[in-house]
Coordinates of N, CA and C and ligand atoms in Angstrom, one line a residue:
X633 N 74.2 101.3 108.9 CA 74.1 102.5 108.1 C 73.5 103.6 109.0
X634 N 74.3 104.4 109.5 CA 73.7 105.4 109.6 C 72.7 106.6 109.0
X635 N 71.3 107.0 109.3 CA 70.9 107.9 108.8 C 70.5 109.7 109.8
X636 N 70.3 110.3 108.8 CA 70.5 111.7 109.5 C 69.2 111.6 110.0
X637 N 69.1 112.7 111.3 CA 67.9 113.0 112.2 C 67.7 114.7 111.5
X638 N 66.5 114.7 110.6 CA 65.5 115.8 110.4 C 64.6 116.2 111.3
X639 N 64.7 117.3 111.0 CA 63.7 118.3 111.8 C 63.3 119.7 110.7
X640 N 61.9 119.7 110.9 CA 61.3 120.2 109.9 C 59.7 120.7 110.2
X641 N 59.4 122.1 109.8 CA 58.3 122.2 110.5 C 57.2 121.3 109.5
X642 N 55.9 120.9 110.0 CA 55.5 120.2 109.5 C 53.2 120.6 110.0
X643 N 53.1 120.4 108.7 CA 51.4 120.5 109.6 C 50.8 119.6 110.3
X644 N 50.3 120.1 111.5 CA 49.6 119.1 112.0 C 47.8 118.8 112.2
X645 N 47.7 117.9 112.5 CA 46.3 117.5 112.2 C 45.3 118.6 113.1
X646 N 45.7 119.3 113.6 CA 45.3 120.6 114.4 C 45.4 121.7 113.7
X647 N 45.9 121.4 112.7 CA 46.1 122.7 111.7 C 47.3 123.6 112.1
X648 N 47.5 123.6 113.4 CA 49.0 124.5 113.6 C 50.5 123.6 113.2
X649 N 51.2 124.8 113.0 CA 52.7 124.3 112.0 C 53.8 124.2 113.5
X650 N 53.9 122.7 113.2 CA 55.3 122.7 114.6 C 56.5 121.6 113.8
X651 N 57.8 121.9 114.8 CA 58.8 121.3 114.6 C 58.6 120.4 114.0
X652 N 58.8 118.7 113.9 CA 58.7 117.7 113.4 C 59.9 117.2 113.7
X653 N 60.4 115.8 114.3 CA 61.9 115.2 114.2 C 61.4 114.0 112.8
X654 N 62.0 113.8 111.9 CA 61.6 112.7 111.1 C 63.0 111.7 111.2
X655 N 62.6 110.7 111.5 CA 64.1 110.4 111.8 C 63.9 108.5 111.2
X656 N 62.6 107.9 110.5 CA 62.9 107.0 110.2 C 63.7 106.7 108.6
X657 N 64.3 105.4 108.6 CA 65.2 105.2 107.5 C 65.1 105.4 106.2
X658 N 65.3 106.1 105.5 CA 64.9 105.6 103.6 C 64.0 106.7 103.2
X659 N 63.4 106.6 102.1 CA 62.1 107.5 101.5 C 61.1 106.6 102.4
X660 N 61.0 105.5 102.2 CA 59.5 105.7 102.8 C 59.2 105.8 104.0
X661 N 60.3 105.7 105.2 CA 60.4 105.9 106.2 C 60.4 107.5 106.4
X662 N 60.7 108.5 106.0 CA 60.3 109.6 106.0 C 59.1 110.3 105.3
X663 N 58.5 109.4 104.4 CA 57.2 109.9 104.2 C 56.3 109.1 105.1
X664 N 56.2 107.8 105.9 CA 55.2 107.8 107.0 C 55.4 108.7 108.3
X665 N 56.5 109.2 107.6 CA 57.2 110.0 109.3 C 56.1 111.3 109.1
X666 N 56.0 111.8 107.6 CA 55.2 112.8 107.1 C 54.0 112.7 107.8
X667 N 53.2 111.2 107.2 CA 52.2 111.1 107.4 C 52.1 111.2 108.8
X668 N 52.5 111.1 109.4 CA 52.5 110.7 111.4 C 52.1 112.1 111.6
X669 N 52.9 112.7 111.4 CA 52.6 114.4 111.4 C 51.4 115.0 111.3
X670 N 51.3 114.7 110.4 CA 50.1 115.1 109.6 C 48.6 114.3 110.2
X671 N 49.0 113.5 110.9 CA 47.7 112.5 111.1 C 47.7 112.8 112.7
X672 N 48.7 113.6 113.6 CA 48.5 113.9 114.7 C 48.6 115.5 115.5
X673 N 48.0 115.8 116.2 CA 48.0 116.8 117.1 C 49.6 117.1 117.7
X674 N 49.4 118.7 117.6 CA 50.7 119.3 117.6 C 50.9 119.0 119.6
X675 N 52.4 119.6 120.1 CA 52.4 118.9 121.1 C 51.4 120.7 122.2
X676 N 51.5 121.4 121.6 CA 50.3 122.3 122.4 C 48.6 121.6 122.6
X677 N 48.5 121.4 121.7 CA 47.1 120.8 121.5 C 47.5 119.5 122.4
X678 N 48.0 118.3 122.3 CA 48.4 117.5 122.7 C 47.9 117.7 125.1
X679 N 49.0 118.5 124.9 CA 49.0 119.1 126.1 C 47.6 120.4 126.9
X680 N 47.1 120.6 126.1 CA 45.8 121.4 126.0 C 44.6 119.9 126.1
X681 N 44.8 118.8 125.5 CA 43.9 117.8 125.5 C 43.9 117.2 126.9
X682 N 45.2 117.3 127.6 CA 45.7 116.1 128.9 C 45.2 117.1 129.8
X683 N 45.4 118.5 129.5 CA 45.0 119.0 130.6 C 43.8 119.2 131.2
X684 N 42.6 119.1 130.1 CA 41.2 119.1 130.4 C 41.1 117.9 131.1
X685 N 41.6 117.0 131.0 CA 41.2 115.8 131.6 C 41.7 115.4 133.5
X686 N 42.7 116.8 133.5 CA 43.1 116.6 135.1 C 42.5 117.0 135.5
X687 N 42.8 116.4 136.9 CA 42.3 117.1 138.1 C 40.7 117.3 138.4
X688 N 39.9 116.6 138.1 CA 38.3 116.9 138.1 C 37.8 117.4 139.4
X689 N 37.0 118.1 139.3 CA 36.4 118.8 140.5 C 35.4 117.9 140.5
X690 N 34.2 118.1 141.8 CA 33.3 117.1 142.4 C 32.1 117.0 141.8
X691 N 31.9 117.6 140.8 CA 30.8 117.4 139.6 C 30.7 115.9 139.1
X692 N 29.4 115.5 138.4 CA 29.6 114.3 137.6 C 28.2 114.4 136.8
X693 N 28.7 114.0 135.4 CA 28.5 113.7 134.0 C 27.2 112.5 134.5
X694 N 26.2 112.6 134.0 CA 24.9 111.4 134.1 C 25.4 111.0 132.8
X695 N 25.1 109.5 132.6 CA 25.3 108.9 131.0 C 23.9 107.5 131.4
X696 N 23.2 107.7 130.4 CA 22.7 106.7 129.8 C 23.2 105.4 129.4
X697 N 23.4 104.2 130.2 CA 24.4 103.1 130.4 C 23.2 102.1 129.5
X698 N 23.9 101.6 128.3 CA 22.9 100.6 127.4 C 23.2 99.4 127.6
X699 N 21.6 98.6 127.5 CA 22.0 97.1 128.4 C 23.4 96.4 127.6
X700 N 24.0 95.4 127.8 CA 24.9 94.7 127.6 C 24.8 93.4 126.9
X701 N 25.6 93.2 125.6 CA 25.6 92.1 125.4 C 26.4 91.2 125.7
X702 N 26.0 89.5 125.8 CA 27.2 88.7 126.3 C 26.7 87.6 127.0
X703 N 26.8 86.5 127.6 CA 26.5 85.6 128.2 C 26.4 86.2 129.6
X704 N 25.3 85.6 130.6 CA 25.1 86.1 131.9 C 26.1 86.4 132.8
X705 N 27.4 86.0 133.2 CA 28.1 85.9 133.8 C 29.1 87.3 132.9
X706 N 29.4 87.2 131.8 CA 29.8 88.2 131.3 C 29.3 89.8 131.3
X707 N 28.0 89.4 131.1 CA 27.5 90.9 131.2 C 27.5 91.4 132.4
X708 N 27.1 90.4 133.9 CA 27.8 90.6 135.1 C 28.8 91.2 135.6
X709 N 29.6 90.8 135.0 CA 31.2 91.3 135.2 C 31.6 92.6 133.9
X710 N 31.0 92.7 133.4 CA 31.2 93.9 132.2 C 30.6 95.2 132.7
X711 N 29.1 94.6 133.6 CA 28.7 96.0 133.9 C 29.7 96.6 135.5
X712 N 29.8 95.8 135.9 CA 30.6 96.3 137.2 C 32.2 97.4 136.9
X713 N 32.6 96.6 135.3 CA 33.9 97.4 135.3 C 33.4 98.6 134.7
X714 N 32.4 98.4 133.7 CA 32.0 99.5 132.9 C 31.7 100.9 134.4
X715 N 30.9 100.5 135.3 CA 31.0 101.4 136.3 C 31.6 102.2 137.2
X716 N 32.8 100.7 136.9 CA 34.0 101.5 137.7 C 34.9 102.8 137.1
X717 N 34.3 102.2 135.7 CA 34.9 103.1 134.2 C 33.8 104.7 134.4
X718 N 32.8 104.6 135.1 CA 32.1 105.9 134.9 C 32.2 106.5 135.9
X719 N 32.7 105.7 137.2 CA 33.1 106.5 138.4 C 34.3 107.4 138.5
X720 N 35.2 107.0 137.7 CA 36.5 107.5 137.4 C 36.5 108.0 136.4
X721 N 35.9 108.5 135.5 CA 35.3 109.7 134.2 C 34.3 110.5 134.1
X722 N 33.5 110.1 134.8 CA 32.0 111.3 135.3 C 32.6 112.2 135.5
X723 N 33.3 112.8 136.9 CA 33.6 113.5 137.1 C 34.5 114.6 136.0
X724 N 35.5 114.0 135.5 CA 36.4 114.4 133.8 C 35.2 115.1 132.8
X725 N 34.5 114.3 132.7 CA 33.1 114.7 131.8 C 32.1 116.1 132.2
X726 N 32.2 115.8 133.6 CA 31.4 117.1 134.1 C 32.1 118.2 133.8
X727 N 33.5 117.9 134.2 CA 34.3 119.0 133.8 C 35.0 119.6 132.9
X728 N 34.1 118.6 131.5 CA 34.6 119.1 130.1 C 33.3 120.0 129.9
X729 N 32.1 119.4 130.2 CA 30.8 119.9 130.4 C 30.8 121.3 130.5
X730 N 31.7 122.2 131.3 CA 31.8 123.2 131.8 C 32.9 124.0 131.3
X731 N 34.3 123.1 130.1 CA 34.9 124.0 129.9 C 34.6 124.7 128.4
X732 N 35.1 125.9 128.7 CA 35.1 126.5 127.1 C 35.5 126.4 126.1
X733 N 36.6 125.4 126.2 CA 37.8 124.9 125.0 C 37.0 124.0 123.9
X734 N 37.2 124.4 122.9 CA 36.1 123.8 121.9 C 37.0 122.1 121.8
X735 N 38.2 121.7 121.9 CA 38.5 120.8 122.5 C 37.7 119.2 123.5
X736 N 36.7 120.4 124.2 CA 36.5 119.6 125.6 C 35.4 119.0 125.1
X737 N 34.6 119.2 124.0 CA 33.6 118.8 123.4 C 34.1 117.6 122.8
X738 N 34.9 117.8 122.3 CA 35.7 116.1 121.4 C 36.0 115.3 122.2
X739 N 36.5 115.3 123.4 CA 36.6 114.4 124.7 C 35.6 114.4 124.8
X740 N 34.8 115.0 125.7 CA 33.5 114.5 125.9 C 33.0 113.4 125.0
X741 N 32.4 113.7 123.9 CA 32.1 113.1 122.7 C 33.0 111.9 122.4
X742 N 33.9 111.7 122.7 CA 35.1 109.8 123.0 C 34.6 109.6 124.3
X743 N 34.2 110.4 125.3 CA 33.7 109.3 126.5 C 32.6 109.0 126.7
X744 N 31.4 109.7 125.7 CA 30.1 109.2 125.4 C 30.4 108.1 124.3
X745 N 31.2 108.1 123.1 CA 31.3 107.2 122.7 C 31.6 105.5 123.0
X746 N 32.8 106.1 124.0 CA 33.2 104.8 125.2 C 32.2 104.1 126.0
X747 N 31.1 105.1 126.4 CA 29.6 104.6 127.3 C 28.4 103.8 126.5
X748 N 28.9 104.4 125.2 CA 27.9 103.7 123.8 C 28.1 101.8 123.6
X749 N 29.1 101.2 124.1 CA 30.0 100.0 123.6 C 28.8 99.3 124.5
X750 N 28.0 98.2 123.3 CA 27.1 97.4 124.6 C 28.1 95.8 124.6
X751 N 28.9 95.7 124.0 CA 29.8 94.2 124.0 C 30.5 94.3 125.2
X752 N 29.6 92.9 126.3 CA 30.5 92.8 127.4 C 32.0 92.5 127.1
X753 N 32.2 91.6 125.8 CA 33.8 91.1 125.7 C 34.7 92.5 125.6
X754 N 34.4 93.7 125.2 CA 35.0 94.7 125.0 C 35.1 95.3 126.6
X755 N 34.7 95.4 127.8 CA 34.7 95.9 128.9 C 35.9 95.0 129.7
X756 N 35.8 93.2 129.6 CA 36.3 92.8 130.3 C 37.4 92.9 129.6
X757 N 38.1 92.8 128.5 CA 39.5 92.2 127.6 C 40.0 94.0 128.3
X758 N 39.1 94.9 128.3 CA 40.2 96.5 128.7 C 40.2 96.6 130.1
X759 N 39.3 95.0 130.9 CA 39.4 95.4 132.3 C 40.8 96.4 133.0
X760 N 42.3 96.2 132.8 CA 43.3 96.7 133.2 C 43.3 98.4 133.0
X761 N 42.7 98.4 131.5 CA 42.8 99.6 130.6 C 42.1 101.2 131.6
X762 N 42.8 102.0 131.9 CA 42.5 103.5 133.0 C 41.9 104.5 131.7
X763 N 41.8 104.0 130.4 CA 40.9 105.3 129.4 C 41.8 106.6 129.8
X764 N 43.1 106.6 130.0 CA 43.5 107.5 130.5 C 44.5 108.5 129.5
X765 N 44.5 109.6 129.7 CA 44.9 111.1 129.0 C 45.6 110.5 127.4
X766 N 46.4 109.5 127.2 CA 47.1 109.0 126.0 C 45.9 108.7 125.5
X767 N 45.3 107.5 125.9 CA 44.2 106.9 125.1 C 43.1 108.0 124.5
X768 N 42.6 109.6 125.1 CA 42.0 110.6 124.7 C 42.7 111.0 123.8
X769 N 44.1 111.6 124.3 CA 44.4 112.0 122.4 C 44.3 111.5 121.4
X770 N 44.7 109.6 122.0 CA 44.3 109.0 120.5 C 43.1 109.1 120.0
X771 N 42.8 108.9 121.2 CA 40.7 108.8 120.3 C 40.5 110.1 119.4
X772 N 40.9 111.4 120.4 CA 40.3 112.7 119.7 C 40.6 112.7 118.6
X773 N 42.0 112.1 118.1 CA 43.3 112.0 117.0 C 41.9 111.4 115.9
X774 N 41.5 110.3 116.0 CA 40.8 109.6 115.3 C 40.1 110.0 114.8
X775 N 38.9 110.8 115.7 CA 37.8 111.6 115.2 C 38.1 112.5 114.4
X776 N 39.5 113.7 114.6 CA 39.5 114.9 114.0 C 39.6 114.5 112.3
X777 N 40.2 112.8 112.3 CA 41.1 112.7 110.8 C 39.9 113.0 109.5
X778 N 40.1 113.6 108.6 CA 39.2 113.2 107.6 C 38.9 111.6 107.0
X779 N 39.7 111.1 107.3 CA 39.6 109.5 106.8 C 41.1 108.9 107.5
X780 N 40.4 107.6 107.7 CA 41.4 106.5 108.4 C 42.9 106.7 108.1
X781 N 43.8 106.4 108.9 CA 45.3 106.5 108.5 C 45.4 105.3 108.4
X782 N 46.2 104.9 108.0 CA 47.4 103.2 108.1 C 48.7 103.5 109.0
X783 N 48.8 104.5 109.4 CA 50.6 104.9 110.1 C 50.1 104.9 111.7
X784 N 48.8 105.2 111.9 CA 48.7 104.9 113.3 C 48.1 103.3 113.8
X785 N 48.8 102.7 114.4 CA 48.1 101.4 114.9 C 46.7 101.4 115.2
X786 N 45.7 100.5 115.0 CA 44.5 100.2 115.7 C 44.8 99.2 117.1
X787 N 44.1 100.3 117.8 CA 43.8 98.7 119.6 C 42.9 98.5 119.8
X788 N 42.8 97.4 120.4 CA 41.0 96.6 121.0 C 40.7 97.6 122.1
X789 N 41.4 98.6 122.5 CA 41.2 99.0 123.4 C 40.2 100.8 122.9
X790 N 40.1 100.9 121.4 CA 39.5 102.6 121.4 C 38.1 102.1 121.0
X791 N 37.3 103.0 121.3 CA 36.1 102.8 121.4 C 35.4 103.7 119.9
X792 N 36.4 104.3 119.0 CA 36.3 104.6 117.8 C 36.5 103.3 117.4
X793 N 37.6 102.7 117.4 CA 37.7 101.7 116.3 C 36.5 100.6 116.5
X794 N 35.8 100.4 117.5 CA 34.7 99.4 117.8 C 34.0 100.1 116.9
X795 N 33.6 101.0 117.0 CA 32.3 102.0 116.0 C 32.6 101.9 115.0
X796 N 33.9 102.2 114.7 CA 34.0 101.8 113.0 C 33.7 100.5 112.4
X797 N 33.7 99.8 113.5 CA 33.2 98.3 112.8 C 32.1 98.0 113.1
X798 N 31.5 98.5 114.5 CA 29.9 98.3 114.6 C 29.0 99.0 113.9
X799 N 29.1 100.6 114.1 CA 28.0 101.3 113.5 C 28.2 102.9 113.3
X800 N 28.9 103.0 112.3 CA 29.2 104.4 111.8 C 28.8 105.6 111.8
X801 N 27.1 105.5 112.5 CA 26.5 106.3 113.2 C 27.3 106.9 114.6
X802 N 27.4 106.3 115.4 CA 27.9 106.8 116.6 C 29.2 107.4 116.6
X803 N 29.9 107.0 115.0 CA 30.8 107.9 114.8 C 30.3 109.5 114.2
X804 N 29.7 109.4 113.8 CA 29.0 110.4 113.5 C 28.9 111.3 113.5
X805 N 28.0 111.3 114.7 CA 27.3 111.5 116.0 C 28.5 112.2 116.9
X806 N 29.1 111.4 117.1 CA 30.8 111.9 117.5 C 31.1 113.0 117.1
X807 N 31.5 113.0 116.0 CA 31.9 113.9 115.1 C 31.1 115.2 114.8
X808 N 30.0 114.9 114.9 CA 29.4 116.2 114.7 C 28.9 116.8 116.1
X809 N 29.1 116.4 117.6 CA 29.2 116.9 118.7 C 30.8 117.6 119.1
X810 N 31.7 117.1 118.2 CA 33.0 117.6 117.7 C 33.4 118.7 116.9
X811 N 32.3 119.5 116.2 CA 32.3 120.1 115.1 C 33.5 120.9 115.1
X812 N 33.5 121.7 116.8 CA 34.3 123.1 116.4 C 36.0 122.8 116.6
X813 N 36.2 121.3 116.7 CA 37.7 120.8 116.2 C 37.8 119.9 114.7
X814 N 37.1 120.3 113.8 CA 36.9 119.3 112.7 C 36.7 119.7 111.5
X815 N 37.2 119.8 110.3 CA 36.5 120.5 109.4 C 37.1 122.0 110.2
X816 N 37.8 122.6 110.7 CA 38.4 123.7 110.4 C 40.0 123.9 110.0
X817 N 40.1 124.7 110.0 CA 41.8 124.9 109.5 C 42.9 124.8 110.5
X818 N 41.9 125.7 111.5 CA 42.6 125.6 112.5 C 42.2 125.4 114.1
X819 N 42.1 124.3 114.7 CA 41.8 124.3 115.8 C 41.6 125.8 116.7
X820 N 40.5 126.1 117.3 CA 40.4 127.8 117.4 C 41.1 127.6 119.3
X821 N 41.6 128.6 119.7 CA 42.0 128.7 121.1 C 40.8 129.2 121.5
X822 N 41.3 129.0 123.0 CA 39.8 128.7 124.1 C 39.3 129.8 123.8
X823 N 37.8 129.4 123.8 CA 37.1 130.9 123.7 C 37.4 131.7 125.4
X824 N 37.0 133.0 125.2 CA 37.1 133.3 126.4 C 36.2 134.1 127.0
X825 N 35.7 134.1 128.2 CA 34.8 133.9 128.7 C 33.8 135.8 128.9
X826 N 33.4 135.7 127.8 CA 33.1 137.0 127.4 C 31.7 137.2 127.7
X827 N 30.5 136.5 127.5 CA 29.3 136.6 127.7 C 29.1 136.9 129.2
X828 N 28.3 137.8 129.5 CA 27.9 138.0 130.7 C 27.6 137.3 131.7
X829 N 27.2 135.7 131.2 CA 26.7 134.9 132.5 C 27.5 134.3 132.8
X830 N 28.5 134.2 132.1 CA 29.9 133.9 132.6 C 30.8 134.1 132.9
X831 N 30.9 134.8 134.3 CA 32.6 135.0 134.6 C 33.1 134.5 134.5
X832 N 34.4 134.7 136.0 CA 35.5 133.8 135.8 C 34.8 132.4 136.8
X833 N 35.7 131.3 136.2 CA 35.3 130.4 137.1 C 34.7 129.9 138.3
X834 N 33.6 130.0 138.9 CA 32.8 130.3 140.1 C 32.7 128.7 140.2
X835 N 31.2 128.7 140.6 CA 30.9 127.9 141.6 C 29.6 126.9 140.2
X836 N 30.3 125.3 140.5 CA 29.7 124.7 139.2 C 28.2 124.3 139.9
X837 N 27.6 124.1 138.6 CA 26.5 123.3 139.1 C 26.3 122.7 140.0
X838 N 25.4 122.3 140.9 CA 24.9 121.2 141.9 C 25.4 119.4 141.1
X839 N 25.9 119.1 142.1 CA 26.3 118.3 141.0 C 25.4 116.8 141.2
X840 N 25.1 116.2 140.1 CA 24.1 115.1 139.8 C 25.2 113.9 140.5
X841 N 24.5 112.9 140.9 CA 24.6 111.5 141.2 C 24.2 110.3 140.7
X842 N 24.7 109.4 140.2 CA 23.9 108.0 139.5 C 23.1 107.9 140.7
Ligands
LIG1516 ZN1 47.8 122.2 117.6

């Protein structure tokens, strides 16, 4: 059976109105297609999210690293990847640290969240896992939702979905370091850099070291 491919503008969970292809089978295949929509960032925002995350300049993010749980040999090998994980995102972090995009706060806020995980079994099972630009939208995706979807898969691999089963606090906490993507209508575009102590892009802070 063939069925038709729609396109349709549609809201997105960023609050801006974009195209939409809906192209699964039937009624209810086109109403999770709805929900899909509706439960994700438009592809500006999408693209506005990946880009905070390039290219990091030589700054780096300090994080408060919480001891680990797990058997000795485990927590041994959990903290080493976990570090490898903050040597390759410090720098991302420093550099959300400094941007204006109300955005760069909600990443931030998923990679403090990610630094929060004290279960060695969660470090080693994502040993492969690079936390990389897909995995932030999904996270940010997470945070922005008012409440859990069913149309997006859960993975062992988001450090939301751990918190929603460990401690609803750190979602929170998340979420309200999130504010100015959350609870509005509309995701606001970058502020711009209007305040006097701020020009244009200079020269960052001294940058910190573990
Ligand atoms: Zn958007």
């Amino acid at each position: 059976m063939s069925h038709a491919h729609i396109y349709a503008m549609s809201k997105r969970l960023c609050g801006h109105i974009d195209m939409c292809s809906f192209s699964s089978k039937g009624r209810s295949g086109r109403v999770s297609d709805v929900l899909y929509a509706n439960a994700t960032v438009c592809d500006e925002c999408r693209e506005r999210i990946c880009r905070l995350v390039n290219k990091p300049g030589g700054g780096f993010h300090p994080v408060v690293l919480p001891a680990l749980a797990g058997r000795d040999g485990a927590v041994r090998w959990a903290k080493n990847l976990r570090l490898r994980a903050l040597r390759m995102l410090g720098p991302i972090m420093a550099q959300l640290k400094q941007s204006p995009d109300p955005f760069a706060a909600a990443v931030l806020a998923v990679y403090e969240m990610l630094f929060k995980i004290t279960s060695s079994g969660f470090w080693i099972e994502n040993r492969q896992f690079s936390y990389d630009r897909v995995w932030v939208v999904f996270e940010v995706e997470h945070l922005m939702r008012p409440r859990p979807t069913s149309t997006v898969r859960l993975n062992s691999s988001s450090a939301f979905v751990y918190w929603s089963q460990a401690d609803l606090s750190v979602i929170a906490a998340a979420k309200e370091a999130a504010h100015a993507v959350i609870d509005v209508d509309v995701v606001p575009a970058v502020a711009e850099a209007s305040e006097p102590t701020a020009p244009k892009q200079a020269h960052f802070a001294p940058s910190i070291f573990l």
